[in-house]
Amino acid sequence: MEKDKTDKTDKKDHILDVAERVFSDLGFDGASTRLISGEAGVNMAMLNYYFGSKEGLFLAIFERKISSFQTLLQNIGSDESMTPWDKLSMCIDKYVDRIIVNNCFQKLINREISMSKRWELSDKIVQILMVNVTEIRKILDEGIKKGTFFADIDCEMVIASIFGTKNYIIN
């Protein structure tokens, strides 16, 4: 039974890896579930079973990539041995590392959000990403509370600068 569960997880991860590459190369509109299932070596029924739809598959890619990073940010934020400045610095370093290692995924995020053809899909992507923004905001709030950062810091501008710089680097 345990092997069965591992096989399902491996197959699902394989489909997500292939789908990420196809979506990165062709965008949401250019990719098809038929192409993805063919390249992944699975039938359409399996793809639909795991993800329900093309949009479900697309969002699963985002959730998988971003949830691991969210956990990393949460761990940094809750590390009592670090100062707020060190936490913010480490978060930025981890973002830069992610951009360098997975530039295709970052381009995919930017393309889909900037195209704004599918408002509902873009809104779901932004909701997923906002958890990261919340984690950065917690670190800034902690820094203000502890006196590490000035009390009158414009947190929204700091956050916009961090993410804007990330987007600039990608583009």
PDB file of C-alpha atoms in Angstrom:
ATOM      1  CA  MET A   1       0.000   0.000   0.000  1.00  0.00           C
ATOM      2  CA  GLU A   2       2.838   2.437   0.872  1.00  0.00           C
ATOM      3  CA  LYS A   3       4.538   1.754  -2.476  1.00  0.00           C
ATOM      4  CA  ASP A   4       1.246   2.563  -4.225  1.00  0.00           C
ATOM      5  CA  LYS A   5       1.112   5.967  -2.517  1.00  0.00           C
ATOM      6  CA  THR A   6       4.760   6.678  -3.444  1.00  0.00           C
ATOM      7  CA  ASP A   7       4.096   5.731  -7.072  1.00  0.00           C
ATOM      8  CA  LYS A   8       1.114   8.112  -7.180  1.00  0.00           C
ATOM      9  CA  THR A   9       3.172  10.947  -5.669  1.00  0.00           C
ATOM     10  CA  ASP A  10       6.046  10.317  -8.081  1.00  0.00           C
ATOM     11  CA  LYS A  11       3.662  10.230 -11.061  1.00  0.00           C
ATOM     12  CA  LYS A  12       1.944  13.417  -9.926  1.00  0.00           C
ATOM     13  CA  ASP A  13       5.298  15.170  -9.433  1.00  0.00           C
ATOM     14  CA  HIS A  14       6.422  13.974 -12.863  1.00  0.00           C
ATOM     15  CA  ILE A  15       3.280  15.428 -14.463  1.00  0.00           C
ATOM     16  CA  LEU A  16       3.842  18.724 -12.613  1.00  0.00           C
ATOM     17  CA  ASP A  17       7.489  18.859 -13.763  1.00  0.00           C
ATOM     18  CA  VAL A  18       6.494  18.307 -17.389  1.00  0.00           C
ATOM     19  CA  ALA A  19       3.583  20.761 -17.146  1.00  0.00           C
ATOM     20  CA  GLU A  20       5.825  23.445 -15.642  1.00  0.00           C
ATOM     21  CA  ARG A  21       8.243  23.128 -18.549  1.00  0.00           C
ATOM     22  CA  VAL A  22       5.445  23.183 -21.153  1.00  0.00           C
ATOM     23  CA  PHE A  23       3.669  26.162 -19.548  1.00  0.00           C
ATOM     24  CA  SER A  24       6.999  27.998 -19.238  1.00  0.00           C
ATOM     25  CA  ASP A  25       7.771  27.400 -22.908  1.00  0.00           C
ATOM     26  CA  LEU A  26       4.302  28.026 -24.356  1.00  0.00           C
ATOM     27  CA  GLY A  27       2.368  29.991 -21.745  1.00  0.00           C
ATOM     28  CA  PHE A  28      -1.073  29.074 -20.479  1.00  0.00           C
ATOM     29  CA  ASP A  29      -2.794  29.686 -23.805  1.00  0.00           C
ATOM     30  CA  GLY A  30      -0.220  27.818 -25.896  1.00  0.00           C
ATOM     31  CA  ALA A  31      -0.081  24.732 -23.704  1.00  0.00           C
ATOM     32  CA  SER A  32      -2.690  22.007 -23.891  1.00  0.00           C
ATOM     33  CA  THR A  33      -3.478  19.202 -21.502  1.00  0.00           C
ATOM     34  CA  ARG A  34      -3.191  16.793 -24.428  1.00  0.00           C
ATOM     35  CA  LEU A  35       0.379  17.967 -25.099  1.00  0.00           C
ATOM     36  CA  ILE A  36       1.268  17.784 -21.399  1.00  0.00           C
ATOM     37  CA  SER A  37      -0.200  14.298 -20.962  1.00  0.00           C
ATOM     38  CA  GLY A  38       1.640  13.116 -24.088  1.00  0.00           C
ATOM     39  CA  GLU A  39       4.984  14.511 -22.941  1.00  0.00           C
ATOM     40  CA  ALA A  40       4.449  13.128 -19.439  1.00  0.00           C
ATOM     41  CA  GLY A  41       3.556   9.705 -20.837  1.00  0.00           C
ATOM     42  CA  VAL A  42       0.192   9.552 -19.068  1.00  0.00           C
ATOM     43  CA  ASN A  43      -3.348   9.426 -20.374  1.00  0.00           C
ATOM     44  CA  MET A  44      -5.745  12.351 -20.183  1.00  0.00           C
ATOM     45  CA  ALA A  45      -7.888  10.557 -17.604  1.00  0.00           C
ATOM     46  CA  MET A  46      -4.968  10.468 -15.155  1.00  0.00           C
ATOM     47  CA  LEU A  47      -4.213  14.136 -15.713  1.00  0.00           C
ATOM     48  CA  ASN A  48      -7.868  15.030 -15.146  1.00  0.00           C
ATOM     49  CA  TYR A  49      -8.047  12.743 -12.097  1.00  0.00           C
ATOM     50  CA  TYR A  50      -5.153  14.521 -10.391  1.00  0.00           C
ATOM     51  CA  PHE A  51      -5.849  18.106 -11.428  1.00  0.00           C
ATOM     52  CA  GLY A  52      -9.380  18.361 -12.824  1.00  0.00           C
ATOM     53  CA  SER A  53      -8.597  20.860 -15.542  1.00  0.00           C
ATOM     54  CA  LYS A  54      -5.869  22.820 -17.276  1.00  0.00           C
ATOM     55  CA  GLU A  55      -6.370  25.620 -14.744  1.00  0.00           C
ATOM     56  CA  GLY A  56      -6.174  23.124 -11.868  1.00  0.00           C
ATOM     57  CA  LEU A  57      -2.909  21.776 -13.242  1.00  0.00           C
ATOM     58  CA  PHE A  58      -1.548  25.302 -13.677  1.00  0.00           C
ATOM     59  CA  LEU A  59      -2.459  26.269 -10.106  1.00  0.00           C
ATOM     60  CA  ALA A  60      -0.998  23.009  -8.751  1.00  0.00           C
ATOM     61  CA  ILE A  61       2.366  24.020 -10.246  1.00  0.00           C
ATOM     62  CA  PHE A  62       2.198  27.347  -8.412  1.00  0.00           C
ATOM     63  CA  GLU A  63       1.062  25.817  -5.144  1.00  0.00           C
ATOM     64  CA  ARG A  64       3.842  23.222  -5.193  1.00  0.00           C
ATOM     65  CA  LYS A  65       6.594  25.729  -5.955  1.00  0.00           C
ATOM     66  CA  ILE A  66       5.380  28.448  -3.672  1.00  0.00           C
ATOM     67  CA  SER A  67       4.347  26.324  -0.664  1.00  0.00           C
ATOM     68  CA  SER A  68       7.896  25.077  -0.130  1.00  0.00           C
ATOM     69  CA  PHE A  69       9.172  28.640  -0.298  1.00  0.00           C
ATOM     70  CA  GLN A  70       6.451  29.819   2.075  1.00  0.00           C
ATOM     71  CA  THR A  71       7.602  27.237   4.597  1.00  0.00           C
ATOM     72  CA  LEU A  72      11.169  28.490   4.218  1.00  0.00           C
ATOM     73  CA  LEU A  73      10.073  32.106   4.817  1.00  0.00           C
ATOM     74  CA  GLN A  74       8.006  31.070   7.834  1.00  0.00           C
ATOM     75  CA  ASN A  75      10.978  29.212   9.307  1.00  0.00           C
ATOM     76  CA  ILE A  76      13.200  32.252   8.804  1.00  0.00           C
ATOM     77  CA  GLY A  77      10.566  34.527  10.339  1.00  0.00           C
ATOM     78  CA  SER A  78      10.167  32.353  13.428  1.00  0.00           C
ATOM     79  CA  ASP A  79      13.903  31.890  14.052  1.00  0.00           C
ATOM     80  CA  GLU A  80      14.426  33.613  17.400  1.00  0.00           C
ATOM     81  CA  SER A  81      18.221  33.503  17.063  1.00  0.00           C
ATOM     82  CA  MET A  82      18.185  35.989  14.158  1.00  0.00           C
ATOM     83  CA  THR A  83      17.648  39.725  14.218  1.00  0.00           C
ATOM     84  CA  PRO A  84      14.885  41.155  12.028  1.00  0.00           C
ATOM     85  CA  TRP A  85      17.583  42.655   9.772  1.00  0.00           C
ATOM     86  CA  ASP A  86      19.240  39.221   9.378  1.00  0.00           C
ATOM     87  CA  LYS A  87      15.854  37.650   8.659  1.00  0.00           C
ATOM     88  CA  LEU A  88      15.052  40.210   5.963  1.00  0.00           C
ATOM     89  CA  SER A  89      18.496  39.806   4.460  1.00  0.00           C
ATOM     90  CA  MET A  90      18.156  36.017   4.407  1.00  0.00           C
ATOM     91  CA  CYS A  91      14.705  36.228   2.796  1.00  0.00           C
ATOM     92  CA  ILE A  92      16.091  38.423   0.033  1.00  0.00           C
ATOM     93  CA  ASP A  93      19.042  36.055  -0.452  1.00  0.00           C
ATOM     94  CA  LYS A  94      16.650  33.100  -0.722  1.00  0.00           C
ATOM     95  CA  TYR A  95      14.542  34.981  -3.291  1.00  0.00           C
ATOM     96  CA  VAL A  96      17.635  35.692  -5.370  1.00  0.00           C
ATOM     97  CA  ASP A  97      18.669  32.035  -5.136  1.00  0.00           C
ATOM     98  CA  ARG A  98      15.200  30.954  -6.303  1.00  0.00           C
ATOM     99  CA  ILE A  99      15.279  33.352  -9.236  1.00  0.00           C
ATOM    100  CA  ILE A 100      18.643  32.081 -10.384  1.00  0.00           C
ATOM    101  CA  VAL A 101      17.765  28.397  -9.944  1.00  0.00           C
ATOM    102  CA  ASN A 102      14.245  28.575 -11.368  1.00  0.00           C
ATOM    103  CA  ASN A 103      14.104  31.492 -13.761  1.00  0.00           C
ATOM    104  CA  CYS A 104      11.533  29.728 -15.999  1.00  0.00           C
ATOM    105  CA  PHE A 105       9.008  29.548 -13.174  1.00  0.00           C
ATOM    106  CA  GLN A 106       9.551  33.213 -12.314  1.00  0.00           C
ATOM    107  CA  LYS A 107       8.981  34.195 -15.946  1.00  0.00           C
ATOM    108  CA  LEU A 108       5.839  32.090 -15.965  1.00  0.00           C
ATOM    109  CA  ILE A 109       4.501  33.957 -12.928  1.00  0.00           C
ATOM    110  CA  ASN A 110       5.235  37.357 -14.467  1.00  0.00           C
ATOM    111  CA  ARG A 111       3.781  36.436 -17.856  1.00  0.00           C
ATOM    112  CA  GLU A 112       0.508  35.164 -16.481  1.00  0.00           C
ATOM    113  CA  ILE A 113      -0.029  37.992 -14.018  1.00  0.00           C
ATOM    114  CA  SER A 114       0.904  40.713 -16.512  1.00  0.00           C
ATOM    115  CA  MET A 115      -1.262  39.352 -19.342  1.00  0.00           C
ATOM    116  CA  SER A 116      -4.430  39.712 -17.241  1.00  0.00           C
ATOM    117  CA  LYS A 117      -6.513  37.804 -19.766  1.00  0.00           C
ATOM    118  CA  ARG A 118      -7.807  35.446 -17.136  1.00  0.00           C
ATOM    119  CA  TRP A 119      -8.667  37.577 -14.128  1.00  0.00           C
ATOM    120  CA  GLU A 120      -9.871  34.658 -12.018  1.00  0.00           C
ATOM    121  CA  LEU A 121      -6.649  32.704 -12.597  1.00  0.00           C
ATOM    122  CA  SER A 122      -4.486  35.787 -12.006  1.00  0.00           C
ATOM    123  CA  ASP A 123      -6.360  36.483  -8.774  1.00  0.00           C
ATOM    124  CA  LYS A 124      -5.701  32.930  -7.543  1.00  0.00           C
ATOM    125  CA  ILE A 125      -1.998  33.263  -8.371  1.00  0.00           C
ATOM    126  CA  VAL A 126      -1.798  36.590  -6.534  1.00  0.00           C
ATOM    127  CA  GLN A 127      -3.540  35.060  -3.492  1.00  0.00           C
ATOM    128  CA  ILE A 128      -0.946  32.282  -3.414  1.00  0.00           C
ATOM    129  CA  LEU A 129       1.892  34.822  -3.685  1.00  0.00           C
ATOM    130  CA  MET A 130       0.446  37.131  -1.020  1.00  0.00           C
ATOM    131  CA  VAL A 131       1.372  34.628   1.691  1.00  0.00           C
ATOM    132  CA  ASN A 132       5.026  35.453   0.923  1.00  0.00           C
ATOM    133  CA  VAL A 133       4.272  39.154   1.192  1.00  0.00           C
ATOM    134  CA  THR A 134       2.627  38.522   4.559  1.00  0.00           C
ATOM    135  CA  GLU A 135       5.741  36.748   5.823  1.00  0.00           C
ATOM    136  CA  ILE A 136       7.969  39.660   4.774  1.00  0.00           C
ATOM    137  CA  ARG A 137       5.520  42.063   6.427  1.00  0.00           C
ATOM    138  CA  LYS A 138       5.749  40.097   9.715  1.00  0.00           C
ATOM    139  CA  ILE A 139       9.534  40.470   9.683  1.00  0.00           C
ATOM    140  CA  LEU A 140       9.257  44.218   9.033  1.00  0.00           C
ATOM    141  CA  ASP A 141       6.693  44.584  11.831  1.00  0.00           C
ATOM    142  CA  GLU A 142       8.974  42.661  14.204  1.00  0.00           C
ATOM    143  CA  GLY A 143      11.873  44.946  13.252  1.00  0.00           C
ATOM    144  CA  ILE A 144       9.786  48.039  13.949  1.00  0.00           C
ATOM    145  CA  LYS A 145       8.628  46.623  17.281  1.00  0.00           C
ATOM    146  CA  LYS A 146      12.196  45.774  18.345  1.00  0.00           C
ATOM    147  CA  GLY A 147      13.596  49.101  17.124  1.00  0.00           C
ATOM    148  CA  THR A 148      15.756  47.510  14.410  1.00  0.00           C
ATOM    149  CA  PHE A 149      13.870  49.471  11.739  1.00  0.00           C
ATOM    150  CA  PHE A 150      12.611  53.035  12.008  1.00  0.00           C
ATOM    151  CA  ALA A 151       9.048  53.275  13.294  1.00  0.00           C
ATOM    152  CA  ASP A 152       7.981  55.398  10.319  1.00  0.00           C
ATOM    153  CA  ILE A 153       9.254  52.921   7.700  1.00  0.00           C
ATOM    154  CA  ASP A 154       6.928  52.602   4.718  1.00  0.00           C
ATOM    155  CA  CYS A 155       6.439  48.820   4.809  1.00  0.00           C
ATOM    156  CA  GLU A 156       4.424  48.743   1.592  1.00  0.00           C
ATOM    157  CA  MET A 157       7.219  50.574  -0.237  1.00  0.00           C
ATOM    158  CA  VAL A 158       9.855  48.193   1.145  1.00  0.00           C
ATOM    159  CA  ILE A 159       7.799  45.197   0.039  1.00  0.00           C
ATOM    160  CA  ALA A 160       7.141  46.747  -3.376  1.00  0.00           C
ATOM    161  CA  SER A 161      10.852  47.474  -3.745  1.00  0.00           C
ATOM    162  CA  ILE A 162      11.842  43.900  -2.897  1.00  0.00           C
ATOM    163  CA  PHE A 163       9.346  42.296  -5.258  1.00  0.00           C
ATOM    164  CA  GLY A 164       9.792  44.979  -7.910  1.00  0.00           C
ATOM    165  CA  THR A 165      13.539  44.414  -7.920  1.00  0.00           C
ATOM    166  CA  LYS A 166      12.922  40.668  -8.237  1.00  0.00           C
ATOM    167  CA  ASN A 167      10.667  41.293 -11.244  1.00  0.00           C
ATOM    168  CA  TYR A 168      13.186  43.654 -12.798  1.00  0.00           C
ATOM    169  CA  ILE A 169      15.940  41.061 -12.484  1.00  0.00           C
ATOM    170  CA  ILE A 170      13.756  38.413 -14.124  1.00  0.00           C
ATOM    171  CA  ASN A 171      12.780  40.619 -17.043  1.00  0.00           C
TER     172      ASN A 171
END
